[in-house]
Short mmCIF file of C-alpha atoms in Angstrom, two decimals:
data_model
loop_
_atom_site.label_atom_id
_atom_site.label_comp_id
_atom_site.label_asym_id
_atom_site.label_seq_id
_atom_site.Cartn_x
_atom_site.Cartn_y
_atom_site.Cartn_z
CA MET A 623 34.79 -6.42 26.20
CA ALA A 624 35.26 -2.66 26.01
CA ALA A 625 39.02 -3.14 26.22
CA ASP A 626 38.80 -5.21 23.03
CA MET A 627 37.25 -2.36 21.08
CA GLN A 628 38.78 0.51 19.16
CA VAL A 629 36.85 3.80 19.36
CA LEU A 630 36.32 5.14 15.83
CA ARG A 631 34.43 8.40 16.23
CA PRO A 632 31.46 10.08 17.93
CA ALA A 633 28.07 9.14 16.53
CA GLY A 634 26.74 11.59 13.95
CA LEU A 635 23.56 13.59 14.36
CA ASN A 636 21.25 11.37 12.31
CA GLU A 637 22.91 8.33 13.88
CA ARG A 638 22.12 9.74 17.34
CA ARG A 639 18.48 10.20 16.35
CA CYS A 640 18.25 6.54 15.36
CA ILE A 641 20.25 5.34 18.42
CA ALA A 642 17.78 7.12 20.73
CA ARG A 643 14.87 5.29 19.07
CA ASP A 644 16.69 1.97 19.33
CA VAL A 645 17.53 2.09 23.03
CA LEU A 646 13.94 3.15 23.85
CA GLY A 647 12.57 0.13 22.02
CA LEU A 648 10.76 2.40 19.54
CA TYR A 649 12.33 1.02 16.38
CA GLY A 650 13.57 -2.45 15.45
CA SER A 651 15.35 -2.81 12.12
CA ILE A 652 15.39 -2.14 8.44
CA VAL A 653 15.29 -5.29 6.33
CA THR A 654 16.19 -6.05 2.71
CA LEU A 655 15.07 -9.50 1.56
CA GLY A 656 16.57 -10.95 -1.60
CA THR A 657 15.60 -14.11 -3.48
CA TYR A 658 18.86 -15.75 -4.51
CA SER A 659 19.22 -18.48 -7.11
CA THR A 660 22.21 -20.66 -7.80
CA SER A 661 23.19 -23.41 -10.19
CA ILE A 662 25.45 -24.94 -7.53
CA SER A 663 24.14 -28.23 -6.19
CA GLU A 664 25.83 -27.82 -2.80
CA ALA A 665 23.44 -26.54 -0.12
CA LEU A 666 24.03 -23.08 1.33
CA SER A 667 25.60 -24.03 4.67
CA LYS A 668 26.54 -21.93 7.66
CA THR A 669 30.18 -22.37 6.68
CA ILE A 670 29.61 -20.84 3.28
CA ILE A 671 27.50 -18.04 4.75
CA HIS A 672 30.19 -17.25 7.35
CA GLN A 673 32.90 -17.17 4.74
CA ALA A 674 30.87 -14.80 2.54
CA LEU A 675 30.09 -12.58 5.53
CA LYS A 676 33.78 -12.27 6.39
CA GLN A 677 34.37 -10.83 2.92
CA CYS A 678 31.47 -8.43 3.42
CA ILE A 679 32.85 -7.19 6.72
CA THR A 680 36.18 -6.32 5.11
CA GLN A 681 34.24 -3.97 2.80
CA HIS A 682 31.72 -2.55 5.29
CA ALA A 683 32.99 -1.39 8.67
CA ALA A 684 29.44 -0.92 9.97
CA LEU A 685 29.16 -4.72 10.21
CA CYS A 686 31.83 -4.81 12.94
CA THR A 687 30.87 -1.58 14.72
CA VAL A 688 28.96 -1.12 17.99
CA VAL A 689 27.52 1.88 19.80
CA GLN A 690 29.06 2.72 23.16
CA ARG A 691 27.30 4.98 25.76
CA ALA A 692 24.11 4.40 23.77
CA ASP A 693 21.91 5.65 26.63
CA SER A 694 23.72 9.00 26.79
CA GLU A 695 23.55 12.14 24.67
CA ASN A 696 27.14 11.47 23.57
CA PRO A 697 27.23 7.97 22.06
CA GLN A 698 30.39 6.88 20.28
CA LEU A 699 31.12 4.19 17.70
CA ALA A 700 33.72 1.49 18.19
CA ARG A 701 35.08 -1.46 16.22
CA VAL A 702 34.98 -4.87 17.87
CA ALA A 703 38.20 -6.88 17.91
CA ARG A 704 36.37 -10.09 17.00
CA ILE A 705 32.90 -11.04 15.88
CA ASP A 706 31.16 -14.40 16.29
CA LEU A 707 29.16 -14.80 13.13
CA GLY A 708 27.15 -17.57 14.75
CA ASP A 709 25.43 -14.85 16.76
CA HIS A 710 24.34 -13.09 13.57
CA VAL A 711 23.10 -15.90 11.31
CA VAL A 712 19.63 -17.40 11.71
CA LEU A 713 18.72 -20.46 9.59
CA LEU A 714 14.97 -20.70 9.00
CA GLU A 715 12.95 -23.68 7.86
CA GLU A 716 12.50 -24.46 4.17
CA GLN A 717 9.64 -22.46 2.63
CA ALA A 718 7.09 -24.26 0.45
CA THR A 719 6.63 -22.89 -3.08
CA SER A 720 2.94 -23.87 -2.89
CA ARG A 721 2.43 -20.81 -0.69
CA ASP A 722 1.94 -17.38 -2.14
CA TYR A 723 5.37 -15.71 -2.39
CA PRO A 724 4.27 -12.43 -0.73
CA ALA A 725 2.87 -14.46 2.18
CA VAL A 726 6.21 -16.28 2.61
CA ALA A 727 8.07 -12.97 2.48
CA LYS A 728 5.67 -11.45 5.00
CA ASP A 729 6.41 -14.19 7.53
CA ILE A 730 10.18 -13.80 7.16
CA LEU A 731 9.99 -10.02 7.42
CA GLU A 732 7.87 -10.12 10.57
CA THR A 733 10.27 -12.66 12.07
CA ALA A 734 13.23 -10.41 11.30
CA HIS A 735 11.56 -7.19 12.53
CA ASN A 736 10.30 -8.69 15.78
CA HIS A 737 13.53 -10.49 16.64
CA ALA A 738 15.16 -7.79 18.75
CA LEU A 739 18.80 -6.93 18.05
CA ASP A 740 20.25 -7.43 21.52
CA ASP A 741 23.53 -6.59 23.33
CA TYR A 742 23.47 -3.12 21.77
CA GLU A 743 26.84 -1.98 23.13
CA THR A 744 28.81 -5.20 22.61
CA ARG A 745 27.44 -6.80 19.46
CA PRO A 746 27.13 -5.22 15.96
CA GLN A 747 23.43 -4.60 15.35
CA TRP A 748 22.60 -6.79 12.40
CA ARG A 749 21.42 -10.30 11.54
CA LEU A 750 21.15 -12.45 8.47
CA PHE A 751 18.11 -14.71 8.07
CA THR A 752 18.26 -17.43 5.44
CA ALA A 753 15.58 -19.88 4.31
CA PRO A 754 15.77 -22.38 1.43
CA LEU A 755 12.85 -22.23 -0.98
CA ALA A 756 11.59 -25.67 -1.99
CA SER A 757 12.00 -26.55 -5.66
CA LYS A 758 8.81 -26.36 -7.70
CA THR A 759 9.70 -29.61 -9.51
CA SER A 760 12.15 -32.42 -8.84
CA SER A 761 13.90 -31.58 -12.12
CA GLU A 762 14.42 -27.89 -11.35
CA ALA A 763 18.11 -27.12 -11.84
CA ALA A 764 18.48 -24.00 -9.69
CA ARG A 765 18.31 -23.80 -5.92
CA HIS A 766 16.58 -20.78 -4.42
CA TYR A 767 17.12 -19.08 -1.04
CA LEU A 768 15.42 -16.20 0.71
CA ILE A 769 18.10 -14.10 2.42
CA ALA A 770 17.11 -11.20 4.68
CA PHE A 771 19.61 -8.66 5.99
CA ALA A 772 18.25 -6.93 9.10
CA SER A 773 20.10 -4.06 10.71
CA SER A 774 19.70 -1.14 13.05
CA HIS A 775 18.91 2.10 11.25
CA ALA A 776 21.63 3.87 13.29
CA LEU A 777 24.50 2.98 10.94
CA ALA A 778 22.53 1.89 7.91
CA ASP A 779 19.74 3.20 5.67
CA GLY A 780 17.66 1.49 3.00
CA MET A 781 20.30 1.84 0.29
CA SER A 782 22.75 0.20 2.68
CA GLY A 783 20.67 -2.97 2.40
CA LEU A 784 21.22 -3.00 -1.35
CA ALA A 785 24.94 -2.38 -0.77
CA PHE A 786 25.06 -5.36 1.57
CA HIS A 787 23.31 -7.68 -0.90
CA LYS A 788 25.65 -6.57 -3.68
CA ALA A 789 28.64 -7.43 -1.50
CA PHE A 790 27.10 -10.70 -0.27
CA LEU A 791 26.22 -11.79 -3.80
CA ASN A 792 29.78 -11.14 -4.99
CA ALA A 793 31.15 -12.94 -1.93
CA LEU A 794 29.02 -16.04 -2.64
CA CYS A 795 30.43 -16.14 -6.17
CA ASP A 796 33.96 -15.84 -4.77
CA VAL A 797 33.52 -18.48 -2.07
CA GLN A 798 33.49 -21.28 -4.59
CA GLU A 799 37.04 -20.39 -5.65
CA SER A 800 38.40 -19.82 -2.11
CA PRO A 801 39.78 -22.21 0.52
CA ARG A 802 37.13 -23.08 3.13
CA ASN A 803 37.47 -21.78 6.67
CA ASP A 804 35.02 -23.39 9.10
CA SER A 805 35.53 -20.90 11.92
CA ALA A 806 32.62 -18.58 12.80
CA ILE A 807 35.03 -16.19 14.54
CA PHE A 808 36.35 -13.27 12.51
CA GLU A 809 38.82 -10.59 13.56
CA PRO A 810 38.32 -7.45 11.46
CA HIS A 811 41.47 -5.67 10.31
CA THR A 812 42.08 -2.34 11.96
CA SER A 813 42.36 -0.67 8.57
CA ILE A 814 38.62 -1.02 7.93
CA GLN A 815 37.28 2.54 8.05
CA LEU A 816 33.76 3.60 8.96
CA PRO A 817 32.25 6.26 6.66
CA PRO A 818 32.04 9.67 8.34
CA PRO A 819 28.65 11.07 9.42
CA GLN A 820 26.87 12.95 6.67
CA GLU A 821 27.28 16.35 8.36
CA SER A 822 31.05 15.85 8.17
CA VAL A 823 30.86 15.13 4.44
CA GLY A 824 28.68 18.06 3.40
CA ASN A 825 27.65 21.47 4.63
CA PHE A 826 23.99 21.37 5.71
CA THR A 827 22.98 25.04 5.67
CA ILE A 828 19.79 26.21 7.33
CA SER A 829 18.12 29.48 6.38
CA TRP A 830 16.50 31.67 9.03
CA SER A 831 13.05 31.23 7.43
CA PHE A 832 13.39 27.42 7.45
CA LEU A 833 14.61 27.43 11.04
CA LEU A 834 11.86 29.78 12.19
CA GLY A 835 9.15 27.72 10.50
CA SER A 836 10.47 24.58 12.13
CA LEU A 837 10.60 26.17 15.58
CA VAL A 838 7.07 27.54 15.30
CA ARG A 839 5.69 24.15 14.20
CA GLU A 840 7.54 22.41 17.04
CA TYR A 841 6.62 24.66 19.90
CA CYS A 842 3.53 26.72 18.96
CA PRO A 843 -0.15 25.63 18.89
CA THR A 844 -1.76 24.92 15.55
CA TRP A 845 -3.98 28.03 15.59
CA LEU A 846 -0.88 30.25 15.83
CA VAL A 847 0.87 28.37 13.03
CA ARG A 848 -2.15 29.05 10.82
CA THR A 849 -2.30 32.70 11.82
CA LEU A 850 1.38 33.19 10.95
CA GLY A 851 0.94 31.33 7.68
CA ILE A 852 3.81 28.98 8.50
CA GLY A 853 3.78 25.28 7.67
CA GLN A 854 0.52 25.22 5.73
CA ASN A 855 1.75 21.98 4.22
CA THR A 856 1.59 20.20 7.56
CA VAL A 857 -1.58 21.51 9.18
CA ASP A 858 -5.25 21.64 8.17
CA PRO A 859 -6.01 24.80 6.15
CA PRO A 860 -8.82 27.14 7.19
CA THR A 861 -11.05 25.66 4.46
CA GLY A 862 -11.69 22.70 6.74
CA ALA A 863 -9.89 19.94 4.83
CA LYS A 864 -9.37 17.02 7.19
CA THR A 865 -5.91 15.53 7.46
CA TRP A 866 -5.55 11.91 8.56
CA THR A 867 -2.64 11.09 10.87
CA GLY A 868 -3.91 7.96 12.56
CA PRO A 869 -5.55 7.74 16.00
CA SER A 870 -5.32 10.58 18.49
CA ARG A 871 -3.40 8.30 20.87
CA ARG A 872 -0.59 5.92 20.00
CA PRO A 873 -0.46 2.38 21.47
CA SER A 874 1.24 1.91 24.82
CA LEU A 875 4.98 2.63 24.58
CA PRO A 876 7.46 -0.21 25.16
CA ALA A 877 9.38 -0.26 28.44
CA GLY A 878 12.73 -0.21 26.63
CA ALA A 879 14.81 -2.01 24.00
CA ALA A 880 13.97 -5.42 25.54
CA ASP A 881 10.25 -4.56 25.07
CA LEU A 882 10.51 -3.82 21.36
CA VAL A 883 7.66 -2.11 19.51
CA GLN A 884 6.04 -4.82 17.37
CA THR A 885 5.82 -4.67 13.60
CA ALA A 886 3.19 -6.03 11.21
CA VAL A 887 3.76 -6.14 7.45
CA HIS A 888 1.87 -6.74 4.25
CA VAL A 889 3.66 -7.62 1.00
CA ALA A 890 2.34 -7.03 -2.51
CA ALA A 891 3.89 -7.70 -5.91
CA VAL A 892 3.36 -5.53 -8.98
CA THR A 893 4.11 -7.59 -12.08
CA HIS A 894 6.78 -6.35 -14.47
CA ASP A 895 4.14 -5.78 -17.20
CA VAL A 896 2.00 -3.60 -14.89
CA LEU A 897 5.11 -1.74 -13.78
CA GLN A 898 5.93 -0.93 -17.39
CA ILE A 899 2.42 0.54 -17.86
CA ALA A 900 2.96 2.77 -14.82
CA LEU A 901 6.41 3.87 -15.95
CA GLY A 902 5.07 4.67 -19.40
CA GLN A 903 2.39 6.88 -17.85
CA CYS A 904 5.04 8.59 -15.75
CA ARG A 905 7.16 9.37 -18.83
CA GLN A 906 4.16 10.86 -20.64
CA HIS A 907 3.44 13.19 -17.70
CA ASP A 908 7.00 14.18 -16.74
CA ALA A 909 6.71 12.29 -13.47
CA LYS A 910 8.61 9.71 -11.45
CA LEU A 911 7.40 6.45 -9.92
CA THR A 912 7.94 7.51 -6.28
CA ALA A 913 5.72 10.55 -6.74
CA LEU A 914 3.05 8.46 -8.48
CA LEU A 915 3.06 5.91 -5.67
CA ASN A 916 2.87 8.69 -3.11
CA HIS A 917 -0.36 10.04 -4.65
CA LEU A 918 -1.84 6.58 -5.25
CA VAL A 919 -1.33 5.65 -1.59
CA ALA A 920 -3.12 8.82 -0.50
CA ARG A 921 -5.97 8.07 -2.90
CA ALA A 922 -6.24 4.44 -1.73
CA LEU A 923 -6.03 5.53 1.90
CA ALA A 924 -8.92 7.96 1.42
CA ALA A 925 -11.02 5.20 -0.15
CA ALA A 926 -10.19 2.61 2.51
CA LEU A 927 -11.07 5.07 5.28
CA ARG A 928 -14.28 6.16 3.54
CA SER A 929 -15.46 2.55 3.39
CA ARG A 930 -15.17 2.59 7.20
CA ASP A 931 -17.17 5.82 7.54
CA GLN A 932 -14.09 7.96 8.05
CA THR A 933 -13.92 10.87 5.60
CA PHE A 934 -10.52 12.48 5.04
CA ASN A 935 -9.36 14.37 1.95
CA ARG A 936 -5.85 15.54 2.88
CA PHE A 937 -2.79 13.42 3.62
CA THR A 938 0.78 14.30 4.53
CA SER A 939 3.60 11.99 3.50
CA GLN A 940 7.23 11.89 4.54
CA ILE A 941 9.31 10.74 1.58
CA ALA A 942 12.83 9.46 2.28
CA ILE A 943 15.54 10.76 -0.04
CA ASP A 944 19.05 9.42 -0.55
CA LEU A 945 21.75 12.09 -0.19
CA ARG A 946 24.68 10.06 -1.58
CA SER A 947 24.75 11.78 -4.97
CA CYS A 948 24.47 15.21 -3.41
CA LEU A 949 27.23 14.41 -0.92
CA ALA A 950 29.35 12.68 -3.60
CA ALA A 951 30.00 10.01 -0.95
CA GLY A 952 28.66 6.73 0.37
CA ARG A 953 27.91 4.99 -2.92
CA ASP A 954 27.59 1.23 -2.35
CA GLN A 955 28.51 1.71 1.30
CA ILE A 956 26.62 0.79 4.46
CA THR A 957 26.00 4.16 6.08
CA ASN A 958 23.12 6.50 7.03
CA TYR A 959 22.98 9.30 4.44
CA VAL A 960 19.31 10.21 4.23
CA SER A 961 16.87 13.05 4.67
CA VAL A 962 13.14 13.48 4.16
CA VAL A 963 10.72 15.58 2.11
CA GLU A 964 7.23 16.38 3.41
CA GLU A 965 4.45 16.49 0.86
CA VAL A 966 0.74 17.19 1.12
CA ILE A 967 -1.78 15.42 -1.12
CA ASP A 968 -5.34 16.66 -1.45
CA VAL A 969 -7.63 13.88 -2.65
CA SER A 970 -10.84 14.76 -4.49
CA GLU A 971 -11.63 11.45 -6.22
CA THR A 972 -10.72 7.95 -5.04
CA THR A 973 -11.88 5.99 -8.09
CA GLY A 974 -11.33 6.09 -11.82
CA ALA A 975 -8.27 7.05 -13.85
CA LEU A 976 -6.02 9.84 -12.73
CA THR A 977 -6.98 13.22 -14.15
CA GLU A 978 -4.65 15.73 -15.78
CA ARG A 979 -4.90 17.73 -12.57
CA ASP A 980 -3.72 14.68 -10.64
CA TRP A 981 -0.81 14.20 -13.00
CA ARG A 982 0.23 17.83 -12.69
CA ALA A 983 0.38 17.36 -8.94
CA ILE A 984 2.40 14.15 -9.35
CA SER A 985 4.79 15.92 -11.70
CA GLU A 986 5.25 18.74 -9.18
CA THR A 987 6.02 16.20 -6.46
CA SER A 988 8.60 14.63 -8.77
CA LYS A 989 10.30 17.98 -9.31
CA LYS A 990 10.24 18.70 -5.57
CA LEU A 991 11.94 15.38 -4.83
CA ALA A 992 14.56 15.97 -7.51
CA GLN A 993 15.33 19.43 -6.15
CA ALA A 994 15.55 18.24 -2.56
CA SER A 995 17.92 15.42 -3.56
CA SER A 996 20.28 17.89 -5.21
CA THR A 997 20.95 20.26 -2.33
CA LEU A 998 22.08 20.23 1.29
CA ALA A 999 20.35 23.53 2.02
CA ASP A 1000 17.31 23.47 4.35
CA GLN A 1001 17.30 19.70 4.78
CA PRO A 1002 15.24 18.54 7.77
CA VAL A 1003 18.19 16.41 9.00
CA GLY A 1004 20.22 19.63 9.10
CA LEU A 1005 18.01 20.83 11.97
CA LEU A 1006 19.36 18.07 14.21
CA LYS A 1007 22.37 20.26 15.03
CA TYR A 1008 20.03 22.46 17.06
CA LEU A 1009 18.79 19.51 19.15
CA SER A 1010 20.50 18.82 22.47
CA ASN A 1011 18.23 16.19 24.03
CA PHE A 1012 17.64 13.43 21.49
CA ARG A 1013 16.08 11.06 24.03
CA GLY A 1014 13.58 13.62 25.32
CA TRP A 1015 12.67 14.73 21.81
CA THR A 1016 12.10 11.12 20.74
CA LEU A 1017 9.89 10.37 23.74
CA LYS A 1018 7.89 13.55 23.12
CA ASN A 1019 7.20 12.53 19.53
CA ALA A 1020 6.30 9.00 20.58
CA ALA A 1021 3.78 10.34 23.12
CA ASN A 1022 2.04 12.71 20.66
CA GLN A 1023 -0.21 12.02 17.73
CA ALA A 1024 1.66 11.44 14.47
CA GLU A 1025 2.48 14.55 12.43
CA ALA A 1026 2.14 12.85 9.05
CA SER A 1027 -0.11 10.26 7.44
CA PHE A 1028 2.49 7.82 6.11
CA GLY A 1029 6.13 7.38 5.14
CA MET A 1030 7.40 6.49 1.66
CA SER A 1031 10.77 4.90 0.80
CA ASN A 1032 11.64 3.72 -2.70
CA LEU A 1033 15.07 2.08 -3.03
CA GLY A 1034 14.75 1.85 -6.81
CA THR A 1035 16.21 -1.09 -8.71
CA PHE A 1036 18.82 -3.49 -7.36
CA THR A 1037 21.63 -4.13 -9.80
CA SER A 1038 24.71 -6.26 -9.31
CA SER A 1039 28.13 -6.45 -10.94
CA THR A 1040 27.91 -10.22 -11.47
CA THR A 1041 27.85 -11.58 -15.03
CA THR A 1042 25.30 -13.82 -16.69
CA GLU A 1043 27.74 -16.69 -16.20
CA SER A 1044 27.85 -16.20 -12.42
CA ASN A 1045 26.80 -19.12 -10.23
CA TRP A 1046 24.63 -16.84 -8.03
CA LYS A 1047 21.96 -14.31 -8.97
CA VAL A 1048 19.39 -12.16 -7.20
CA GLU A 1049 15.94 -12.53 -8.78
CA ASN A 1050 13.80 -10.44 -6.42
CA MET A 1051 14.33 -7.71 -3.83
CA ILE A 1052 12.07 -6.53 -1.02
CA PHE A 1053 12.60 -3.65 1.39
CA SER A 1054 10.85 -3.21 4.73
CA GLN A 1055 11.33 -1.21 7.90
CA SER A 1056 10.05 -1.72 11.37
CA ALA A 1057 7.17 0.14 12.98
CA ASN A 1058 8.34 3.62 13.90
CA GLY A 1059 7.33 4.46 17.48
CA PRO A 1060 7.69 8.25 17.16
CA GLY A 1061 6.90 8.32 13.44
CA THR A 1062 4.06 7.90 10.96
CA PRO A 1063 1.19 5.40 11.36
CA PHE A 1064 2.58 3.23 8.56
CA ASP A 1065 5.35 3.14 5.99
CA VAL A 1066 5.31 2.18 2.33
CA ASN A 1067 8.55 0.50 1.29
CA VAL A 1068 9.40 -0.19 -2.34
CA ALA A 1069 12.18 -2.08 -4.17
CA SER A 1070 12.73 -4.13 -7.31
CA VAL A 1071 15.27 -6.02 -9.41
CA LYS A 1072 15.89 -5.10 -13.03
CA GLY A 1073 13.40 -6.97 -15.15
CA GLY A 1074 11.51 -8.24 -12.12
CA ASP A 1075 8.39 -7.40 -10.15
CA LEU A 1076 8.02 -4.22 -8.13
CA MET A 1077 7.68 -5.24 -4.46
CA ILE A 1078 5.63 -3.05 -2.11
CA VAL A 1079 5.67 -3.57 1.66
CA ILE A 1080 3.40 -1.75 4.07
CA SER A 1081 4.67 -1.90 7.66
CA TRP A 1082 2.92 -0.61 10.77
CA TRP A 1083 2.68 -0.71 14.53
CA PRO A 1084 -0.42 -2.77 15.51
CA GLU A 1085 -3.20 -0.51 16.89
CA MET A 1086 -1.66 2.50 15.16
CA LEU A 1087 -4.09 2.72 12.23
CA GLY A 1088 -7.28 3.72 14.03
CA VAL A 1089 -9.43 0.95 12.51
CA ALA A 1090 -10.64 -2.32 14.03
CA ASP A 1091 -9.65 -4.54 11.07
CA GLU A 1092 -6.09 -3.36 10.48
CA ARG A 1093 -4.83 -6.21 8.33
CA THR A 1094 -7.91 -6.17 6.10
CA PHE A 1095 -7.57 -2.39 5.92
CA VAL A 1096 -3.93 -2.62 4.79
CA GLU A 1097 -4.75 -5.37 2.30
CA GLN A 1098 -7.47 -3.16 0.80
CA LEU A 1099 -5.13 -0.19 0.68
CA SER A 1100 -2.41 -2.22 -1.01
CA SER A 1101 -4.81 -3.78 -3.52
CA LEU A 1102 -6.14 -0.36 -4.57
CA VAL A 1103 -2.62 0.93 -5.16
CA VAL A 1104 -1.69 -2.07 -7.31
CA GLN A 1105 -4.94 -1.77 -9.29
CA GLN A 1106 -4.34 1.92 -9.99
CA LEU A 1107 -0.79 1.27 -11.21
CA GLY A 1108 -2.20 -0.85 -14.01
CA VAL A 1109 -4.71 1.72 -15.26
CA PRO A 1110 -3.40 3.22 -18.54
#
């Protein structure tokens, strides 16, 4: 098989970080789940899916790329000479509309996350799960399908999922006008180019103060960090505020990629009307939705823990940021161009409307995110160039207590280039990511479609939340966030 592959380039730094997690079984996949509707009476068959996927592969080289020497500290990326799409498409049973939509989405997401991407070095690490959605009435004109794109995080980030769905939607529209090809085998053209790693596109500069602070936090005990006054955003201050980062011990680590860390998810929908209320409040207070959600999650988390006799008033979040605009590269491409911003939220009240003090903090978070998204200086991913042993570093993080309370990723709004006359449309978009073995106790994943509901997914590693009733706990947390979004 290796003889049939063309080596493209060495894996980039952030790609290596994700590859190390993958081969250790500490991370499964990122998933974007779209609800597609069509006026075409013909059922969505494997033949149609395969033909649409072939068009997607010609646009996105990551879909025909594998990782060689994945277990080493020098992995490289290679293009396969041929790809059997039958290995990548999973047809699920029809989903009943009588069920609650978030519950249907939850089942599909957990299926996708917990279905390990195998043959890491010989098969591109992605799958497409499709499930027809039963018509609500016999006279309903449109057909609906739930289509989930699951991929390794190594060569794709959250925005890559939206890029895939945009390409797949366009391809479905084009398929109706194209000659049918029943073959599941596709041979990618050698001209398909993989985007370069982000450190090759931009100059990630690291200041001495940023480097020193990172080294001290990594290698020195907490008391010394406090004494030096470094990293006060990530440790408990002398005043005694208690930071929640999950249980002191993580669940048992998987034995490897074949023993994948399991993922549980909860899905919630925020109606378009409630979303407009929240966005109106954000505009009044010079704030952005991601920052608002970040603070509401901390507030809800404090309340959910307090109801279980756990009192915490400080939470640290890791907010993913997209670097495409800053890099001036990667737009609508499947690639891994991300970094993270750490933010500390002190919670005083867990009920009632947000105060002006709360809104000032949310506005400051919004400004911090905007600034971080506009520069390559002192980005946490820039520190990866100082790391020589990605595997050892990953295992160390997976063995220690989490450093932050939760992760936050907001993909924003999915938009397509299709017209109102198109035969295919996307009516809903959901984003989710697998449990993160070396990462935060849980992640909050957000996405929407223009004019549609805001979809919120909370994903976690079972036994990682430090409570006995995890699913009830997450449902309570999610419900509190949705309720707060609708408070004017």
